[in-house]
Amino acid sequence: MLDKNGIAQRIAREIRDGYYVNLGIGIPTLVANYIPDGINVVLQSENGLLGMGPFPFEGEEDADLINAGKQTITTLPGSSIFDSALSFGMIRSQKIDLTILGAMEVSENGDIANWKIPGKMVKGMGGAMDLVASAKNIIVAMQHVNKAGESKLLPKCTLPLTGVKCIKKVVTELAVLDVLPEGGFRLIERAPGVSVDFIRQATLGKLFADDDVPEMVF
Amino acid sequence: MINKVVSGAEEAIKDIKDGDTLMLGGFGLCGIPENCITALVKKGVKELTCISNNAGVDDFGIGLMLQQRQVKKMISSYVGENAEFERQLLSGELEVELIPQGTLATRCMAAGYGMPAIFTPAGVGTEVAEGKEVRNFNGKDYLMEYAFDADFAIVKAWKGDTAGNLIYRSTSRNFNPVMAMAGKITIAEVEELVEAGELDPDQVHTPGVFVHRIFQGANYEKRIEQRTVRTRG
């Protein structure tokens, strides 16, 4: 079973040289720590920055330079800064190659819910609805089950949707799964020490799994 | 050159009245018009509709206006950092329209560009789409979203000149340029106000035509929401 860093490390292997990537808040942010050497990627922050660098050294924080998670960050050689409309222009016109974001639920047809629990939690969708509606490739990073032990990979989302038929891949502490165009999750890899049966029990949506699904290799 | 300078925040907001619709620039607490928010709290105008990406935190930014119950309705994309906001929302005291961040930015842009509406795929098939016209272009569905109609846009820039030209700094630019273009009356507060001619025209982000009132703000706190650092070596 993977921890959050393990999920991030596994997702980082999906990133290809030359990608422009948008990382959501939470586990997706950690992906930046695991981008392999020799791979050039540009991280987009939808508040208006291409070329997000690491956190600043202590004492060098700049209140005017933050990412979409409101964290203090830095720029890199080649970075650019722009306004919010232009930022979503590059998202809508599919200039961003890969979006990685968290979710509360993903359905077997690729729907995602991650912005609202009616009556309990209302934080808002931020840029997530724009990203999932336009991105060419979307990977969800999340826990396989919620705190109550219920599967987050479902036949149909129960929470208000963020987007429909948009998720291509899900990486959890248990598994890597593709969302099939015709519907259903295909088990691609198991986390170290996790059996296919265990993943099957934690997945409420339709699951296609061969008997010899490989274990992740790091 | 036409002179847009006013004495300060109080004069800049003097004709904002109960029930008005305001756009407020900023992302989180980054690039928010601190001086004008303070003046609005002092003035005590109520029943405001505020269009802003976020709602501040409990004791800073628009959060200060929420504390004083000055806001009737918020139009935002993300309000996660404000407990008082969430309380007023869940209890029904505050009307809230949550919309996708790109839709928010582009509805501002549309207003500033003189376009009545835009089409965006964001929110198709979700509750955001309820009651909205859906159009299919090249096989993909889009929602029609209207340009905002705001009485005032209040923005924060780094530098400005007496003609109203604005330059923003770093990611404090965010929503400020599109909102500056979108207000019936646009108020700009700047960290440094210079004479016309002192800004390089090639570097101006917002041309002065969009700005009706400008003043040099004071005592910027520029609070950091998430101070994240790395250690040396």
mmCIF file of N, CA and C in Angstrom, chain A residues 31-127:
data_model
loop_
_atom_site.group_PDB
_atom_site.id
_atom_site.type_symbol
_atom_site.label_atom_id
_atom_site.label_comp_id
_atom_site.label_asym_id
_atom_site.label_seq_id
_atom_site.Cartn_x
_atom_site.Cartn_y
_atom_site.Cartn_z
ATOM 1 N N VAL A 31 3.547 15.724 -6.561
ATOM 2 C CA VAL A 31 4.093 15.116 -7.788
ATOM 3 C C VAL A 31 5.343 15.859 -8.251
ATOM 4 N N ALA A 32 5.357 17.168 -8.028
ATOM 5 C CA ALA A 32 6.493 17.996 -8.466
ATOM 6 C C ALA A 32 7.812 17.508 -7.866
ATOM 7 N N ASN A 33 7.738 16.877 -6.694
ATOM 8 C CA ASN A 33 8.965 16.404 -6.029
ATOM 9 C C ASN A 33 9.557 15.164 -6.688
ATOM 10 N N TYR A 34 8.808 14.530 -7.582
ATOM 11 C CA TYR A 34 9.238 13.228 -8.119
ATOM 12 C C TYR A 34 9.409 13.218 -9.634
ATOM 13 N N ILE A 35 9.434 14.401 -10.242
ATOM 14 C CA ILE A 35 9.610 14.435 -11.697
ATOM 15 C C ILE A 35 11.024 13.946 -12.010
ATOM 16 N N PRO A 36 11.129 12.895 -12.846
ATOM 17 C CA PRO A 36 12.448 12.275 -13.073
ATOM 18 C C PRO A 36 13.453 13.254 -13.672
ATOM 19 N N ASP A 37 14.718 13.040 -13.357
ATOM 20 C CA ASP A 37 15.792 13.844 -13.945
ATOM 21 C C ASP A 37 15.763 13.706 -15.459
ATOM 22 N N GLY A 38 16.104 14.774 -16.135
ATOM 23 C CA GLY A 38 16.185 14.708 -17.596
ATOM 24 C C GLY A 38 14.863 14.953 -18.286
ATOM 25 N N ILE A 39 13.797 15.085 -17.498
ATOM 26 C CA ILE A 39 12.486 15.378 -18.083
ATOM 27 C C ILE A 39 12.172 16.847 -17.845
ATOM 28 N N ASN A 40 11.954 17.563 -18.923
ATOM 29 C CA ASN A 40 11.638 18.982 -18.803
ATOM 30 C C ASN A 40 10.135 19.174 -18.814
ATOM 31 N N VAL A 41 9.591 19.668 -17.712
ATOM 32 C CA VAL A 41 8.168 19.985 -17.671
ATOM 33 C C VAL A 41 8.003 21.411 -17.160
ATOM 34 N N VAL A 42 6.913 22.022 -17.560
ATOM 35 C CA VAL A 42 6.580 23.353 -17.068
ATOM 36 C C VAL A 42 5.292 23.234 -16.276
ATOM 37 N N LEU A 43 5.344 23.665 -15.032
ATOM 38 C CA LEU A 43 4.158 23.590 -14.178
ATOM 39 C C LEU A 43 3.355 24.875 -14.301
ATOM 40 N N GLN A 44 2.058 24.709 -14.523
ATOM 41 C CA GLN A 44 1.164 25.864 -14.614
ATOM 42 C C GLN A 44 0.412 26.018 -13.316
ATOM 43 N N SER A 45 0.312 27.236 -12.836
ATOM 44 C CA SER A 45 -0.537 27.523 -11.687
ATOM 45 C C SER A 45 -1.622 28.467 -12.192
ATOM 46 N N GLU A 46 -2.891 28.084 -12.021
ATOM 47 C CA GLU A 46 -3.960 28.762 -12.748
ATOM 48 C C GLU A 46 -4.232 30.188 -12.256
ATOM 49 N N ASN A 47 -3.616 30.575 -11.145
ATOM 50 C CA ASN A 47 -3.749 31.977 -10.744
ATOM 51 C C ASN A 47 -2.892 32.897 -11.613
ATOM 52 N N GLY A 48 -2.107 32.309 -12.530
ATOM 53 C CA GLY A 48 -1.445 33.158 -13.500
ATOM 54 C C GLY A 48 0.050 33.004 -13.631
ATOM 55 N N LEU A 49 0.538 31.761 -13.611
ATOM 56 C CA LEU A 49 1.981 31.546 -13.697
ATOM 57 C C LEU A 49 2.284 30.279 -14.489
ATOM 58 N N LEU A 50 3.192 30.396 -15.414
ATOM 59 C CA LEU A 50 3.788 29.223 -16.080
ATOM 60 C C LEU A 50 5.240 29.163 -15.657
ATOM 61 N N GLY A 51 5.664 27.975 -15.240
ATOM 62 C CA GLY A 51 7.045 27.846 -14.799
ATOM 63 C C GLY A 51 7.159 28.038 -13.299
ATOM 64 N N MET A 52 6.353 27.270 -12.563
ATOM 65 C CA MET A 52 6.375 27.379 -11.096
ATOM 66 C C MET A 52 7.625 26.712 -10.564
ATOM 67 N N GLY A 53 8.341 27.428 -9.740
ATOM 68 C CA GLY A 53 9.551 26.903 -9.129
ATOM 69 C C GLY A 53 9.274 26.393 -7.725
ATOM 70 N N PRO A 54 10.336 25.976 -7.021
ATOM 71 C CA PRO A 54 10.165 25.445 -5.663
ATOM 72 C C PRO A 54 9.793 26.535 -4.660
ATOM 73 N N PHE A 55 9.485 26.111 -3.439
ATOM 74 C CA PHE A 55 9.223 27.075 -2.367
ATOM 75 C C PHE A 55 10.455 27.969 -2.200
ATOM 76 N N PRO A 56 10.256 29.207 -1.774
ATOM 77 C CA PRO A 56 11.411 30.099 -1.561
ATOM 78 C C PRO A 56 12.198 29.697 -0.313
ATOM 79 N N PHE A 57 13.450 30.140 -0.274
ATOM 80 C CA PHE A 57 14.213 29.973 0.961
ATOM 81 C C PHE A 57 13.602 30.852 2.038
ATOM 82 N N GLU A 58 13.749 30.418 3.270
ATOM 83 C CA GLU A 58 13.203 31.177 4.390
ATOM 84 C C GLU A 58 13.727 32.608 4.342
ATOM 85 N N GLY A 59 12.833 33.556 4.502
ATOM 86 C CA GLY A 59 13.220 34.962 4.457
ATOM 87 C C GLY A 59 13.085 35.569 3.066
ATOM 88 N N GLU A 60 12.873 34.710 2.050
ATOM 89 C CA GLU A 60 12.731 35.228 0.692
ATOM 90 C C GLU A 60 11.302 35.092 0.167
ATOM 91 N N GLU A 61 10.353 34.822 1.062
ATOM 92 C CA GLU A 61 8.960 34.717 0.640
ATOM 93 C C GLU A 61 8.479 36.062 0.106
ATOM 94 N N ASP A 62 7.684 35.990 -0.959
ATOM 95 C CA ASP A 62 7.149 37.189 -1.600
ATOM 96 C C ASP A 62 5.626 37.053 -1.606
ATOM 97 N N ALA A 63 4.951 37.940 -0.886
ATOM 98 C CA ALA A 63 3.487 37.862 -0.777
ATOM 99 C C ALA A 63 2.804 37.982 -2.135
ATOM 100 N N ASP A 64 3.484 38.586 -3.094
ATOM 101 C CA ASP A 64 2.895 38.749 -4.429
ATOM 102 C C ASP A 64 3.110 37.531 -5.326
ATOM 103 N N LEU A 65 3.835 36.536 -4.834
ATOM 104 C CA LEU A 65 4.158 35.377 -5.686
ATOM 105 C C LEU A 65 3.687 34.091 -5.010
ATOM 106 N N ILE A 66 2.492 33.664 -5.406
ATOM 107 C CA ILE A 66 1.903 32.458 -4.811
ATOM 108 C C ILE A 66 1.384 31.537 -5.916
ATOM 109 N N ASN A 67 1.102 30.290 -5.517
ATOM 110 C CA ASN A 67 0.479 29.365 -6.459
ATOM 111 C C ASN A 67 -1.030 29.293 -6.180
ATOM 112 N N ALA A 68 -1.719 28.422 -6.910
ATOM 113 C CA ALA A 68 -3.170 28.356 -6.776
ATOM 114 C C ALA A 68 -3.604 27.824 -5.407
ATOM 115 N N GLY A 69 -2.659 27.182 -4.693
ATOM 116 C CA GLY A 69 -2.942 26.758 -3.327
ATOM 117 C C GLY A 69 -2.615 27.834 -2.305
ATOM 118 N N LYS A 70 -2.318 29.047 -2.798
ATOM 119 C CA LYS A 70 -1.961 30.209 -1.977
ATOM 120 C C LYS A 70 -0.649 30.030 -1.231
ATOM 121 N N GLN A 71 0.182 29.091 -1.694
ATOM 122 C CA GLN A 71 1.493 28.890 -1.072
ATOM 123 C C GLN A 71 2.513 29.819 -1.714
ATOM 124 N N THR A 72 3.457 30.290 -0.896
ATOM 125 C CA THR A 72 4.547 31.091 -1.461
ATOM 126 C C THR A 72 5.431 30.177 -2.306
ATOM 127 N N ILE A 73 5.789 30.667 -3.479
ATOM 128 C CA ILE A 73 6.591 29.877 -4.414
ATOM 129 C C ILE A 73 7.658 30.769 -5.045
ATOM 130 N N THR A 74 8.326 30.255 -6.067
ATOM 131 C CA THR A 74 9.312 31.046 -6.804
ATOM 132 C C THR A 74 9.054 30.877 -8.299
ATOM 133 N N THR A 75 9.687 31.728 -9.086
ATOM 134 C CA THR A 75 9.680 31.528 -10.533
ATOM 135 C C THR A 75 10.980 30.820 -10.932
ATOM 136 N N LEU A 76 11.062 30.476 -12.200
ATOM 137 C CA LEU A 76 12.253 29.821 -12.740
ATOM 138 C C LEU A 76 12.690 30.589 -13.980
ATOM 139 N N PRO A 77 13.914 30.380 -14.453
ATOM 140 C CA PRO A 77 14.276 30.983 -15.734
ATOM 141 C C PRO A 77 13.272 30.538 -16.807
ATOM 142 N N GLY A 78 12.700 31.487 -17.515
ATOM 143 C CA GLY A 78 11.711 31.143 -18.535
ATOM 144 C C GLY A 78 10.273 31.212 -18.057
ATOM 145 N N SER A 79 10.058 31.549 -16.794
ATOM 146 C CA SER A 79 8.682 31.680 -16.289
ATOM 147 C C SER A 79 7.968 32.863 -16.930
ATOM 148 N N SER A 80 6.638 32.801 -16.923
ATOM 149 C CA SER A 80 5.851 33.950 -17.362
ATOM 150 C C SER A 80 4.637 34.105 -16.455
ATOM 151 N N ILE A 81 4.158 35.344 -16.418
ATOM 152 C CA ILE A 81 3.042 35.687 -15.530
ATOM 153 C C ILE A 81 1.970 36.385 -16.351
ATOM 154 N N PHE A 82 0.709 36.073 -15.996
ATOM 155 C CA PHE A 82 -0.400 36.577 -16.815
ATOM 156 C C PHE A 82 -1.638 36.661 -15.941
ATOM 157 N N ASP A 83 -2.714 37.217 -16.510
ATOM 158 C CA ASP A 83 -3.932 37.371 -15.719
ATOM 159 C C ASP A 83 -4.792 36.107 -15.765
ATOM 160 N N SER A 84 -5.845 36.101 -14.954
ATOM 161 C CA SER A 84 -6.666 34.899 -14.774
ATOM 162 C C SER A 84 -7.421 34.510 -16.043
ATOM 163 N N ALA A 85 -7.872 35.475 -16.821
ATOM 164 C CA ALA A 85 -8.612 35.138 -18.039
ATOM 165 C C ALA A 85 -7.688 34.458 -19.038
ATOM 166 N N LEU A 86 -6.483 34.991 -19.169
ATOM 167 C CA LEU A 86 -5.518 34.388 -20.085
ATOM 168 C C LEU A 86 -5.134 32.988 -19.599
ATOM 169 N N SER A 87 -5.007 32.849 -18.282
ATOM 170 C CA SER A 87 -4.644 31.560 -17.705
ATOM 171 C C SER A 87 -5.654 30.479 -18.099
ATOM 172 N N PHE A 88 -6.937 30.816 -17.990
ATOM 173 C CA PHE A 88 -7.957 29.837 -18.357
ATOM 174 C C PHE A 88 -8.136 29.753 -19.868
ATOM 175 N N GLY A 89 -7.666 30.753 -20.575
ATOM 176 C CA GLY A 89 -7.616 30.650 -22.030
ATOM 177 C C GLY A 89 -6.680 29.532 -22.451
ATOM 178 N N MET A 90 -5.517 29.452 -21.817
ATOM 179 C CA MET A 90 -4.572 28.390 -22.220
ATOM 180 C C MET A 90 -5.058 27.018 -21.767
ATOM 181 N N ILE A 91 -5.866 26.998 -20.707
ATOM 182 C CA ILE A 91 -6.461 25.724 -20.275
ATOM 183 C C ILE A 91 -7.560 25.302 -21.255
ATOM 184 N N ARG A 92 -8.443 26.240 -21.578
ATOM 185 C CA ARG A 92 -9.575 25.927 -22.451
ATOM 186 C C ARG A 92 -9.123 25.547 -23.860
ATOM 187 N N SER A 93 -8.064 26.190 -24.328
ATOM 188 C CA SER A 93 -7.587 25.906 -25.683
ATOM 189 C C SER A 93 -6.585 24.748 -25.698
ATOM 190 N N GLN A 94 -6.529 24.011 -24.594
ATOM 191 C CA GLN A 94 -5.789 22.740 -24.503
ATOM 192 C C GLN A 94 -4.296 22.876 -24.722
ATOM 193 N N LYS A 95 -3.733 23.956 -24.230
ATOM 194 C CA LYS A 95 -2.285 24.104 -24.272
ATOM 195 C C LYS A 95 -1.624 23.336 -23.115
ATOM 196 N N ILE A 96 -2.420 22.980 -22.123
ATOM 197 C CA ILE A 96 -1.888 22.232 -20.977
ATOM 198 C C ILE A 96 -2.060 20.741 -21.264
ATOM 199 N N ASP A 97 -0.949 19.988 -21.208
ATOM 200 C CA ASP A 97 -0.974 18.597 -21.644
ATOM 201 C C ASP A 97 -1.591 17.658 -20.620
ATOM 202 N N LEU A 98 -1.395 17.960 -19.345
ATOM 203 C CA LEU A 98 -1.822 17.017 -18.310
ATOM 204 C C LEU A 98 -2.304 17.783 -17.079
ATOM 205 N N THR A 99 -3.437 17.336 -16.560
ATOM 206 C CA THR A 99 -3.977 17.879 -15.322
ATOM 207 C C THR A 99 -4.034 16.764 -14.292
ATOM 208 N N ILE A 100 -3.528 17.042 -13.104
ATOM 209 C CA ILE A 100 -3.557 16.052 -12.029
ATOM 210 C C ILE A 100 -4.316 16.677 -10.865
ATOM 211 N N LEU A 101 -5.387 16.026 -10.434
ATOM 212 C CA LEU A 101 -6.150 16.637 -9.355
ATOM 213 C C LEU A 101 -6.730 15.583 -8.426
ATOM 214 N N GLY A 102 -7.162 16.025 -7.269
ATOM 215 C CA GLY A 102 -7.755 15.134 -6.277
ATOM 216 C C GLY A 102 -9.241 14.972 -6.519
ATOM 217 N N ALA A 103 -9.852 14.007 -5.830
ATOM 218 C CA ALA A 103 -11.287 13.783 -6.012
ATOM 219 C C ALA A 103 -11.888 13.149 -4.766
ATOM 220 N N MET A 104 -13.166 13.380 -4.579
ATOM 221 C CA MET A 104 -13.924 12.673 -3.537
ATOM 222 C C MET A 104 -14.521 11.391 -4.111
ATOM 223 N N GLU A 105 -14.939 11.456 -5.374
ATOM 224 C CA GLU A 105 -15.512 10.286 -6.047
ATOM 225 C C GLU A 105 -15.146 10.332 -7.538
ATOM 226 N N VAL A 106 -14.948 9.136 -8.101
ATOM 227 C CA VAL A 106 -14.817 8.987 -9.558
ATOM 228 C C VAL A 106 -15.746 7.849 -9.970
ATOM 229 N N SER A 107 -16.475 8.044 -11.051
ATOM 230 C CA SER A 107 -17.382 6.980 -11.505
ATOM 231 C C SER A 107 -16.761 6.204 -12.646
ATOM 232 N N GLU A 108 -17.347 5.031 -12.901
ATOM 233 C CA GLU A 108 -16.782 4.127 -13.915
ATOM 234 C C GLU A 108 -16.889 4.684 -15.336
ATOM 235 N N ASN A 109 -17.675 5.744 -15.523
ATOM 236 C CA ASN A 109 -17.685 6.365 -16.861
ATOM 237 C C ASN A 109 -16.834 7.636 -16.906
ATOM 238 N N GLY A 110 -16.049 7.873 -15.853
ATOM 239 C CA GLY A 110 -15.102 8.980 -15.874
ATOM 240 C C GLY A 110 -15.627 10.290 -15.313
ATOM 241 N N ASP A 111 -16.793 10.247 -14.681
ATOM 242 C CA ASP A 111 -17.279 11.455 -13.988
ATOM 243 C C ASP A 111 -16.454 11.679 -12.721
ATOM 244 N N ILE A 112 -16.364 12.931 -12.299
ATOM 245 C CA ILE A 112 -15.625 13.255 -11.077
ATOM 246 C C ILE A 112 -16.435 14.204 -10.207
ATOM 247 N N ALA A 113 -16.363 13.978 -8.889
ATOM 248 C CA ALA A 113 -16.971 14.889 -7.911
ATOM 249 C C ALA A 113 -15.895 15.276 -6.913
ATOM 250 N N ASN A 114 -15.660 16.553 -6.744
ATOM 251 C CA ASN A 114 -14.610 16.953 -5.791
ATOM 252 C C ASN A 114 -14.800 18.352 -5.214
ATOM 253 N N TRP A 115 -16.027 18.908 -5.240
ATOM 254 C CA TRP A 115 -16.091 20.310 -4.801
ATOM 255 C C TRP A 115 -17.144 20.611 -3.744
ATOM 256 N N LYS A 116 -18.003 19.644 -3.441
ATOM 257 C CA LYS A 116 -19.118 19.997 -2.562
ATOM 258 C C LYS A 116 -19.698 18.753 -1.907
ATOM 259 N N ILE A 117 -19.978 18.846 -0.604
ATOM 260 C CA ILE A 117 -20.777 17.839 0.083
ATOM 261 C C ILE A 117 -22.008 18.579 0.601
ATOM 262 N N PRO A 118 -23.170 18.384 -0.037
ATOM 263 C CA PRO A 118 -24.342 19.202 0.305
ATOM 264 C C PRO A 118 -24.620 19.218 1.808
ATOM 265 N N GLY A 119 -24.804 20.416 2.331
ATOM 266 C CA GLY A 119 -25.149 20.576 3.740
ATOM 267 C C GLY A 119 -23.973 20.494 4.685
ATOM 268 N N LYS A 120 -22.819 20.084 4.186
ATOM 269 C CA LYS A 120 -21.665 19.888 5.081
ATOM 270 C C LYS A 120 -20.479 20.759 4.712
ATOM 271 N N MET A 121 -20.036 20.610 3.493
ATOM 272 C CA MET A 121 -18.803 21.272 3.090
ATOM 273 C C MET A 121 -19.043 21.967 1.758
ATOM 274 N N VAL A 122 -18.812 23.258 1.749
ATOM 275 C CA VAL A 122 -18.935 23.993 0.501
ATOM 276 C C VAL A 122 -17.714 24.880 0.364
ATOM 277 N N LYS A 123 -16.747 24.393 -0.354
ATOM 278 C CA LYS A 123 -15.545 25.197 -0.538
ATOM 279 C C LYS A 123 -15.519 25.837 -1.918
ATOM 280 N N GLY A 124 -16.174 25.198 -2.846
ATOM 281 C CA GLY A 124 -16.179 25.731 -4.204
ATOM 282 C C GLY A 124 -15.315 24.903 -5.125
ATOM 283 N N MET A 125 -15.515 25.111 -6.403
ATOM 284 C CA MET A 125 -14.828 24.300 -7.410
ATOM 285 C C MET A 125 -13.510 24.925 -7.847
ATOM 286 N N GLY A 126 -13.263 26.194 -7.488
ATOM 287 C CA GLY A 126 -12.043 26.830 -7.966
ATOM 288 C C GLY A 126 -11.924 26.651 -9.460
ATOM 289 N N GLY A 127 -10.744 26.230 -9.917
ATOM 290 C CA GLY A 127 -10.529 26.037 -11.350
ATOM 291 C C GLY A 127 -10.804 24.620 -11.827
#
